[in-house]
Amino acid sequence: MVARLDDTNVKAGLDVAQAQLESARAALDETRVQLKQANQEFQRITELAKQHIASQSDLDLAESNAKSLQAHLAQQAVDVTVADRNVALWQQQMDDMIIRAPFAGIVTTKDAQPGEMISPVSAGGGFTRTGIGTVVDMDSLEIEIDVNESYINRVQPAQPVVATLDAYPEWKIPCQVIAIIPTADRQKSTVKVRVGFDKLDPRILPEMAVKVAFRETGGGTATAIRAVMIPKNAVLSQDGRDVVFVVQNGRAERRAVTVMTRKGTNSVLSAGVSAGDSVVVDSPPSD
């Protein structure tokens, strides 16, 4: 269980539904008794009518009373079924007040506090939250990287990869390509690649900064994809994307780039710029 929502109103509705169910069952039991008595009376009047002691009208009245109670009993049986399903509906709402994680994991962030409102969509206001917390499955950690389109043909599923965490720069973590997402980012000219760890370690945490090197499938040490380091002030932020201006044929061409990390006065790019490209430093922002 991750959290429990306020169930005061739902519990009150469940109590009312359970009371209605008990009332319907009691009425059904009462009608059964009355029907039994009416059937016995009908049989007695039938015998008396055969002996010409009871009149035909008495017999008709007894028969009508028995059939009426029979129909009333059937209606009340349906009422009990409806009341029972209504209780089940309220019970389901009670169960929905308990928020359970869809998988086993660790809660990494607590996004809501007691007393705040929870909604699937933002309803505005400072007391409305669209989530309760973030749960991470530590057994399914993986790396997602953007690979330049120019190099994606060198990446294959199950290809060996070496990952290096910024927190542990001397630790070379063996990995392999899980999948290549079959779509490209037009703005960045990149393709997303999923990389999985050969063996998980407690030191590997979600959202850690990491660098990867793709190795040749034959086991060689040649790296097919390399990061490019450029001056930090060559990278601009435009329309929510990181871009640089590359000099091509005497003209400046804007390119979207993917910044892996920043080291001192330099930025390390994983996509957008190739080795040998000339970039503009301290370029003026465009309107």
mmCIF file of C-alpha atoms in Angstrom:
data_model
loop_
_atom_site.group_PDB
_atom_site.id
_atom_site.type_symbol
_atom_site.label_atom_id
_atom_site.label_comp_id
_atom_site.label_asym_id
_atom_site.label_seq_id
_atom_site.Cartn_x
_atom_site.Cartn_y
_atom_site.Cartn_z
ATOM 1 C CA MET A 1 0.000 0.000 0.000
ATOM 2 C CA VAL A 2 1.321 3.425 -0.980
ATOM 3 C CA ALA A 3 -1.375 5.693 0.500
ATOM 4 C CA ARG A 4 -4.931 5.776 1.829
ATOM 5 C CA LEU A 5 -7.444 8.400 0.674
ATOM 6 C CA ASP A 6 -10.099 9.925 2.922
ATOM 7 C CA ASP A 7 -12.974 7.406 2.855
ATOM 8 C CA THR A 8 -15.437 9.130 5.212
ATOM 9 C CA ASN A 9 -18.145 9.793 2.611
ATOM 10 C CA VAL A 10 -17.654 6.468 0.860
ATOM 11 C CA LYS A 11 -17.902 4.575 4.159
ATOM 12 C CA ALA A 12 -21.168 6.363 4.958
ATOM 13 C CA GLY A 13 -22.553 5.352 1.560
ATOM 14 C CA LEU A 14 -21.460 1.755 2.156
ATOM 15 C CA ASP A 15 -23.220 1.691 5.538
ATOM 16 C CA VAL A 16 -26.464 2.908 3.940
ATOM 17 C CA ALA A 17 -26.216 0.311 1.159
ATOM 18 C CA GLN A 18 -25.643 -2.497 3.673
ATOM 19 C CA ALA A 19 -28.674 -1.335 5.711
ATOM 20 C CA GLN A 20 -30.810 -1.339 2.549
ATOM 21 C CA LEU A 21 -29.635 -4.877 1.775
ATOM 22 C CA GLU A 22 -30.582 -6.105 5.242
ATOM 23 C CA SER A 23 -33.996 -4.425 4.946
ATOM 24 C CA ALA A 24 -34.623 -6.062 1.557
ATOM 25 C CA ARG A 25 -33.677 -9.471 2.930
ATOM 26 C CA ALA A 26 -35.964 -9.041 5.944
ATOM 27 C CA ALA A 27 -38.883 -8.059 3.691
ATOM 28 C CA LEU A 28 -38.209 -11.107 1.519
ATOM 29 C CA ASP A 29 -38.285 -13.425 4.544
ATOM 30 C CA GLU A 30 -41.566 -11.873 5.709
ATOM 31 C CA THR A 31 -43.184 -12.375 2.314
ATOM 32 C CA ARG A 32 -42.061 -16.020 2.249
ATOM 33 C CA VAL A 33 -43.906 -16.613 5.527
ATOM 34 C CA GLN A 34 -47.028 -14.867 4.236
ATOM 35 C CA LEU A 35 -46.899 -16.871 0.991
ATOM 36 C CA LYS A 36 -46.656 -20.138 2.908
ATOM 37 C CA GLN A 37 -49.703 -19.179 4.970
ATOM 38 C CA ALA A 38 -51.585 -18.079 1.835
ATOM 39 C CA ASN A 39 -50.862 -21.400 0.094
ATOM 40 C CA GLN A 40 -52.114 -23.326 3.109
ATOM 41 C CA GLU A 41 -55.266 -21.200 3.194
ATOM 42 C CA PHE A 42 -55.799 -21.792 -0.524
ATOM 43 C CA GLN A 43 -55.513 -25.557 -0.059
ATOM 44 C CA ARG A 44 -57.964 -25.466 2.873
ATOM 45 C CA ILE A 45 -60.520 -23.419 0.931
ATOM 46 C CA THR A 46 -60.117 -25.775 -2.034
ATOM 47 C CA GLU A 47 -61.039 -28.767 0.135
ATOM 48 C CA LEU A 48 -63.996 -26.898 1.638
ATOM 49 C CA ALA A 49 -65.190 -25.904 -1.833
ATOM 50 C CA LYS A 50 -65.155 -29.555 -2.913
ATOM 51 C CA GLN A 51 -67.453 -30.295 0.023
ATOM 52 C CA HIS A 52 -69.643 -27.306 -0.949
ATOM 53 C CA ILE A 53 -68.866 -25.674 2.395
ATOM 54 C CA ALA A 54 -66.897 -22.723 0.956
ATOM 55 C CA SER A 55 -68.197 -20.622 -1.893
ATOM 56 C CA GLN A 56 -66.506 -20.097 -5.252
ATOM 57 C CA SER A 57 -65.786 -16.486 -4.331
ATOM 58 C CA ASP A 58 -63.880 -17.597 -1.224
ATOM 59 C CA LEU A 59 -61.821 -19.968 -3.384
ATOM 60 C CA ASP A 60 -61.080 -17.251 -5.950
ATOM 61 C CA LEU A 61 -60.030 -14.835 -3.205
ATOM 62 C CA ALA A 62 -57.638 -17.352 -1.621
ATOM 63 C CA GLU A 63 -56.104 -18.192 -5.005
ATOM 64 C CA SER A 64 -55.688 -14.523 -5.894
ATOM 65 C CA ASN A 65 -54.037 -13.798 -2.542
ATOM 66 C CA ALA A 66 -51.532 -16.656 -2.996
ATOM 67 C CA LYS A 67 -50.617 -15.628 -6.560
ATOM 68 C CA SER A 68 -50.244 -11.982 -5.506
ATOM 69 C CA LEU A 69 -47.810 -12.913 -2.752
ATOM 70 C CA GLN A 70 -45.910 -15.154 -5.183
ATOM 71 C CA ALA A 71 -45.406 -12.227 -7.565
ATOM 72 C CA HIS A 72 -44.468 -9.931 -4.661
ATOM 73 C CA LEU A 73 -41.888 -12.477 -3.513
ATOM 74 C CA ALA A 74 -40.273 -12.550 -6.974
ATOM 75 C CA GLN A 75 -40.063 -8.742 -7.026
ATOM 76 C CA GLN A 76 -38.474 -8.646 -3.583
ATOM 77 C CA ALA A 77 -35.915 -11.270 -4.665
ATOM 78 C CA VAL A 78 -34.870 -8.900 -7.455
ATOM 79 C CA ASP A 79 -34.698 -6.041 -4.931
ATOM 80 C CA VAL A 80 -32.308 -8.100 -2.802
ATOM 81 C CA THR A 81 -30.097 -8.725 -5.841
ATOM 82 C CA VAL A 82 -30.029 -5.005 -6.666
ATOM 83 C CA ALA A 83 -29.210 -4.106 -3.054
ATOM 84 C CA ASP A 84 -26.443 -6.712 -2.955
ATOM 85 C CA ARG A 85 -24.857 -5.311 -6.121
ATOM 86 C CA ASN A 86 -25.131 -1.809 -4.721
ATOM 87 C CA VAL A 87 -23.170 -2.934 -1.663
ATOM 88 C CA ALA A 88 -20.526 -4.453 -3.941
ATOM 89 C CA LEU A 89 -20.292 -1.145 -5.817
ATOM 90 C CA TRP A 90 -19.705 0.834 -2.636
ATOM 91 C CA GLN A 91 -17.250 -1.792 -1.411
ATOM 92 C CA GLN A 92 -15.264 -1.364 -4.624
ATOM 93 C CA GLN A 93 -15.154 2.366 -4.004
ATOM 94 C CA MET A 94 -13.873 1.663 -0.500
ATOM 95 C CA ASP A 95 -11.139 -0.535 -1.950
ATOM 96 C CA ASP A 96 -10.246 2.261 -4.392
ATOM 97 C CA MET A 97 -9.469 4.507 -1.417
ATOM 98 C CA ILE A 98 -6.341 2.409 -0.878
ATOM 99 C CA ILE A 99 -3.641 3.302 -3.411
ATOM 100 C CA ARG A 100 -1.457 0.307 -4.224
ATOM 101 C CA ALA A 101 1.717 0.266 -6.284
ATOM 102 C CA PRO A 102 1.356 -1.501 -9.656
ATOM 103 C CA PHE A 103 4.651 -3.269 -9.009
ATOM 104 C CA ALA A 104 7.118 -3.870 -6.197
ATOM 105 C CA GLY A 105 9.584 -1.027 -5.791
ATOM 106 C CA ILE A 106 10.816 1.885 -3.707
ATOM 107 C CA VAL A 107 9.047 5.222 -3.239
ATOM 108 C CA THR A 108 11.580 7.853 -4.281
ATOM 109 C CA THR A 109 9.428 10.991 -4.034
ATOM 110 C CA LYS A 110 6.388 11.968 -1.955
ATOM 111 C CA ASP A 111 4.324 14.374 -4.068
ATOM 112 C CA ALA A 112 1.236 14.844 -1.874
ATOM 113 C CA GLN A 113 0.703 15.727 1.779
ATOM 114 C CA PRO A 114 -2.208 14.862 4.113
ATOM 115 C CA GLY A 115 -5.171 17.148 3.402
ATOM 116 C CA GLU A 116 -4.301 17.860 -0.232
ATOM 117 C CA MET A 117 -6.627 16.952 -3.089
ATOM 118 C CA ILE A 118 -5.673 14.245 -5.606
ATOM 119 C CA SER A 119 -6.920 14.382 -9.196
ATOM 120 C CA PRO A 120 -5.912 12.565 -12.411
ATOM 121 C CA VAL A 121 -5.766 15.975 -14.099
ATOM 122 C CA SER A 122 -4.750 19.333 -12.716
ATOM 123 C CA ALA A 123 -7.780 21.183 -11.350
ATOM 124 C CA GLY A 124 -5.874 24.302 -10.388
ATOM 125 C CA GLY A 125 -5.095 25.586 -6.939
ATOM 126 C CA GLY A 126 -2.249 24.839 -4.589
ATOM 127 C CA PHE A 127 -3.962 21.900 -2.876
ATOM 128 C CA THR A 128 -4.531 19.727 -5.961
ATOM 129 C CA ARG A 129 -1.974 17.095 -6.898
ATOM 130 C CA THR A 130 -1.931 14.825 -9.955
ATOM 131 C CA GLY A 131 0.173 12.196 -8.220
ATOM 132 C CA ILE A 132 0.914 10.813 -4.778
ATOM 133 C CA GLY A 133 4.483 9.702 -5.265
ATOM 134 C CA THR A 134 7.017 8.110 -7.574
ATOM 135 C CA VAL A 135 7.752 4.394 -7.329
ATOM 136 C CA VAL A 136 10.901 2.962 -8.897
ATOM 137 C CA ASP A 137 11.482 -0.695 -9.681
ATOM 138 C CA MET A 138 15.164 -1.004 -8.836
ATOM 139 C CA ASP A 139 15.332 -4.331 -10.695
ATOM 140 C CA SER A 140 14.453 -2.716 -14.034
ATOM 141 C CA LEU A 141 16.897 0.202 -14.151
ATOM 142 C CA GLU A 142 18.248 0.938 -17.612
ATOM 143 C CA ILE A 143 19.897 3.725 -19.593
ATOM 144 C CA GLU A 144 18.148 5.743 -22.306
ATOM 145 C CA ILE A 145 20.399 7.713 -24.639
ATOM 146 C CA ASP A 146 19.996 9.714 -27.846
ATOM 147 C CA VAL A 147 22.239 8.518 -30.658
ATOM 148 C CA ASN A 148 22.917 10.698 -33.687
ATOM 149 C CA GLU A 149 21.232 9.450 -36.860
ATOM 150 C CA SER A 150 24.621 9.321 -38.575
ATOM 151 C CA TYR A 151 25.771 6.588 -36.186
ATOM 152 C CA ILE A 152 22.581 4.607 -35.538
ATOM 153 C CA ASN A 153 23.490 2.107 -38.284
ATOM 154 C CA ARG A 154 26.429 1.020 -36.113
ATOM 155 C CA VAL A 155 24.200 0.131 -33.154
ATOM 156 C CA GLN A 156 22.692 -3.339 -32.973
ATOM 157 C CA PRO A 157 20.487 -5.136 -30.409
ATOM 158 C CA ALA A 158 22.542 -7.050 -27.799
ATOM 159 C CA GLN A 159 25.634 -5.006 -28.751
ATOM 160 C CA PRO A 160 28.078 -4.728 -25.810
ATOM 161 C CA VAL A 161 28.242 -1.352 -24.114
ATOM 162 C CA VAL A 162 30.442 0.081 -21.363
ATOM 163 C CA ALA A 163 28.769 2.613 -19.055
ATOM 164 C CA THR A 164 30.510 5.034 -16.692
ATOM 165 C CA LEU A 165 28.686 6.878 -13.929
ATOM 166 C CA ASP A 166 29.824 10.412 -13.180
ATOM 167 C CA ALA A 167 29.715 9.493 -9.498
ATOM 168 C CA TYR A 168 32.129 6.575 -10.053
ATOM 169 C CA PRO A 169 34.351 7.583 -13.014
ATOM 170 C CA GLU A 170 36.756 4.643 -12.568
ATOM 171 C CA TRP A 171 34.005 2.008 -12.553
ATOM 172 C CA LYS A 172 33.380 0.499 -15.985
ATOM 173 C CA ILE A 173 29.930 -1.129 -15.993
ATOM 174 C CA PRO A 174 29.262 -3.837 -18.598
ATOM 175 C CA CYS A 175 25.962 -3.364 -20.411
ATOM 176 C CA GLN A 176 24.274 -4.265 -23.670
ATOM 177 C CA VAL A 177 21.738 -2.720 -26.045
ATOM 178 C CA ILE A 178 18.188 -3.781 -25.175
ATOM 179 C CA ALA A 179 16.344 -2.117 -28.030
ATOM 180 C CA ILE A 180 16.496 0.651 -30.597
ATOM 181 C CA ILE A 181 13.305 2.712 -30.535
ATOM 182 C CA PRO A 182 11.985 2.680 -34.126
ATOM 183 C CA THR A 183 11.470 6.423 -34.466
ATOM 184 C CA ALA A 184 13.682 9.501 -34.749
ATOM 185 C CA ASP A 185 13.582 12.941 -33.161
ATOM 186 C CA ARG A 186 13.381 15.347 -36.112
ATOM 187 C CA GLN A 187 14.527 18.355 -34.094
ATOM 188 C CA LYS A 188 17.611 16.662 -32.627
ATOM 189 C CA SER A 189 18.283 14.235 -35.527
ATOM 190 C CA THR A 190 18.661 11.445 -32.974
ATOM 191 C CA VAL A 191 17.272 7.983 -32.262
ATOM 192 C CA LYS A 192 16.627 6.769 -28.733
ATOM 193 C CA VAL A 193 18.445 3.603 -27.633
ATOM 194 C CA ARG A 194 17.737 1.563 -24.504
ATOM 195 C CA VAL A 195 20.723 0.023 -22.742
ATOM 196 C CA GLY A 196 20.453 -2.555 -19.952
ATOM 197 C CA PHE A 197 22.953 -3.431 -17.230
ATOM 198 C CA ASP A 198 24.428 -6.936 -17.304
ATOM 199 C CA LYS A 199 24.292 -6.937 -13.498
ATOM 200 C CA LEU A 200 22.618 -4.413 -11.237
ATOM 201 C CA ASP A 201 24.468 -2.854 -8.317
ATOM 202 C CA PRO A 202 23.156 -0.881 -5.295
ATOM 203 C CA ARG A 203 25.386 2.015 -6.334
ATOM 204 C CA ILE A 204 23.340 2.513 -9.517
ATOM 205 C CA LEU A 205 20.518 4.933 -8.745
ATOM 206 C CA PRO A 206 17.739 6.455 -10.873
ATOM 207 C CA GLU A 207 18.477 9.731 -12.713
ATOM 208 C CA MET A 208 22.263 9.398 -12.282
ATOM 209 C CA ALA A 209 24.441 11.013 -14.956
ATOM 210 C CA VAL A 210 26.106 8.364 -17.107
ATOM 211 C CA LYS A 211 28.294 8.088 -20.201
ATOM 212 C CA VAL A 212 28.262 5.090 -22.534
ATOM 213 C CA ALA A 213 30.630 3.685 -25.140
ATOM 214 C CA PHE A 214 29.358 1.258 -27.765
ATOM 215 C CA ARG A 215 31.767 -1.552 -28.616
ATOM 216 C CA GLU A 216 32.073 -3.553 -31.788
ATOM 217 C CA THR A 217 29.949 -6.704 -31.779
ATOM 218 C CA GLY A 218 33.047 -8.800 -32.375
ATOM 219 C CA GLY A 219 34.369 -7.932 -28.936
ATOM 220 C CA GLY A 220 36.906 -5.361 -30.070
ATOM 221 C CA THR A 221 37.612 -2.193 -28.171
ATOM 222 C CA ALA A 222 36.809 0.181 -31.017
ATOM 223 C CA THR A 223 34.158 2.677 -30.041
ATOM 224 C CA ALA A 224 31.649 3.384 -32.766
ATOM 225 C CA ILE A 225 30.126 6.436 -31.099
ATOM 226 C CA ARG A 226 32.110 9.166 -29.364
ATOM 227 C CA ALA A 227 31.126 12.252 -27.440
ATOM 228 C CA VAL A 228 32.188 15.672 -28.705
ATOM 229 C CA MET A 229 33.420 18.387 -26.360
ATOM 230 C CA ILE A 230 32.894 22.045 -27.273
ATOM 231 C CA PRO A 231 33.073 25.324 -25.314
ATOM 232 C CA LYS A 232 30.103 25.767 -23.001
ATOM 233 C CA ASN A 233 29.275 29.233 -24.345
ATOM 234 C CA ALA A 234 28.772 27.754 -27.828
ATOM 235 C CA VAL A 235 25.569 26.075 -26.633
ATOM 236 C CA LEU A 236 22.406 28.201 -26.641
ATOM 237 C CA SER A 237 18.908 27.458 -25.375
ATOM 238 C CA GLN A 238 16.176 28.235 -27.919
ATOM 239 C CA ASP A 239 12.545 27.121 -27.804
ATOM 240 C CA GLY A 240 13.344 24.775 -24.937
ATOM 241 C CA ARG A 241 16.145 22.990 -26.865
ATOM 242 C CA ASP A 242 19.931 23.159 -26.760
ATOM 243 C CA VAL A 243 21.352 24.349 -30.082
ATOM 244 C CA VAL A 244 24.702 25.360 -31.549
ATOM 245 C CA PHE A 245 25.657 27.204 -34.718
ATOM 246 C CA VAL A 246 27.918 25.192 -37.039
ATOM 247 C CA VAL A 247 29.838 26.892 -39.845
ATOM 248 C CA GLN A 248 29.059 25.233 -43.197
ATOM 249 C CA ASN A 249 30.297 26.736 -46.497
ATOM 250 C CA GLY A 250 30.883 30.096 -44.873
ATOM 251 C CA ARG A 251 27.409 30.266 -43.308
ATOM 252 C CA ALA A 252 26.206 29.529 -39.765
ATOM 253 C CA GLU A 253 23.747 26.636 -39.569
ATOM 254 C CA ARG A 254 21.694 26.055 -36.417
ATOM 255 C CA ARG A 255 21.656 22.474 -35.087
ATOM 256 C CA ALA A 256 19.843 20.906 -32.173
ATOM 257 C CA VAL A 257 22.253 19.046 -29.896
ATOM 258 C CA THR A 258 22.103 16.678 -26.942
ATOM 259 C CA VAL A 259 24.218 17.750 -23.963
ATOM 260 C CA MET A 260 25.470 14.760 -21.972
ATOM 261 C CA THR A 261 27.248 16.740 -19.266
ATOM 262 C CA ARG A 262 29.181 19.921 -18.596
ATOM 263 C CA LYS A 263 32.771 19.969 -17.419
ATOM 264 C CA GLY A 264 34.168 23.322 -16.367
ATOM 265 C CA THR A 265 34.025 25.647 -19.360
ATOM 266 C CA ASN A 266 33.140 22.841 -21.800
ATOM 267 C CA SER A 267 29.987 20.913 -22.729
ATOM 268 C CA VAL A 268 30.043 17.252 -23.756
ATOM 269 C CA LEU A 269 27.626 16.475 -26.614
ATOM 270 C CA SER A 270 26.357 13.037 -27.576
ATOM 271 C CA ALA A 271 24.498 14.129 -30.709
ATOM 272 C CA GLY A 272 24.183 17.029 -33.133
ATOM 273 C CA VAL A 273 27.843 17.845 -33.743
ATOM 274 C CA SER A 274 30.556 15.640 -35.235
ATOM 275 C CA ALA A 275 34.284 15.756 -34.686
ATOM 276 C CA GLY A 276 35.851 18.352 -36.999
ATOM 277 C CA ASP A 277 32.787 20.629 -37.174
ATOM 278 C CA SER A 278 33.442 24.339 -36.611
ATOM 279 C CA VAL A 279 31.084 25.882 -34.068
ATOM 280 C CA VAL A 280 30.368 29.534 -33.331
ATOM 281 C CA VAL A 281 31.356 30.661 -29.828
ATOM 282 C CA ASP A 282 29.415 33.458 -28.086
ATOM 283 C CA SER A 283 26.876 33.603 -30.914
ATOM 284 C CA PRO A 284 24.160 36.249 -30.409
ATOM 285 C CA PRO A 285 20.687 34.902 -29.481
ATOM 286 C CA SER A 286 18.202 34.929 -32.351
ATOM 287 C CA ASP A 287 14.724 36.465 -32.076
#
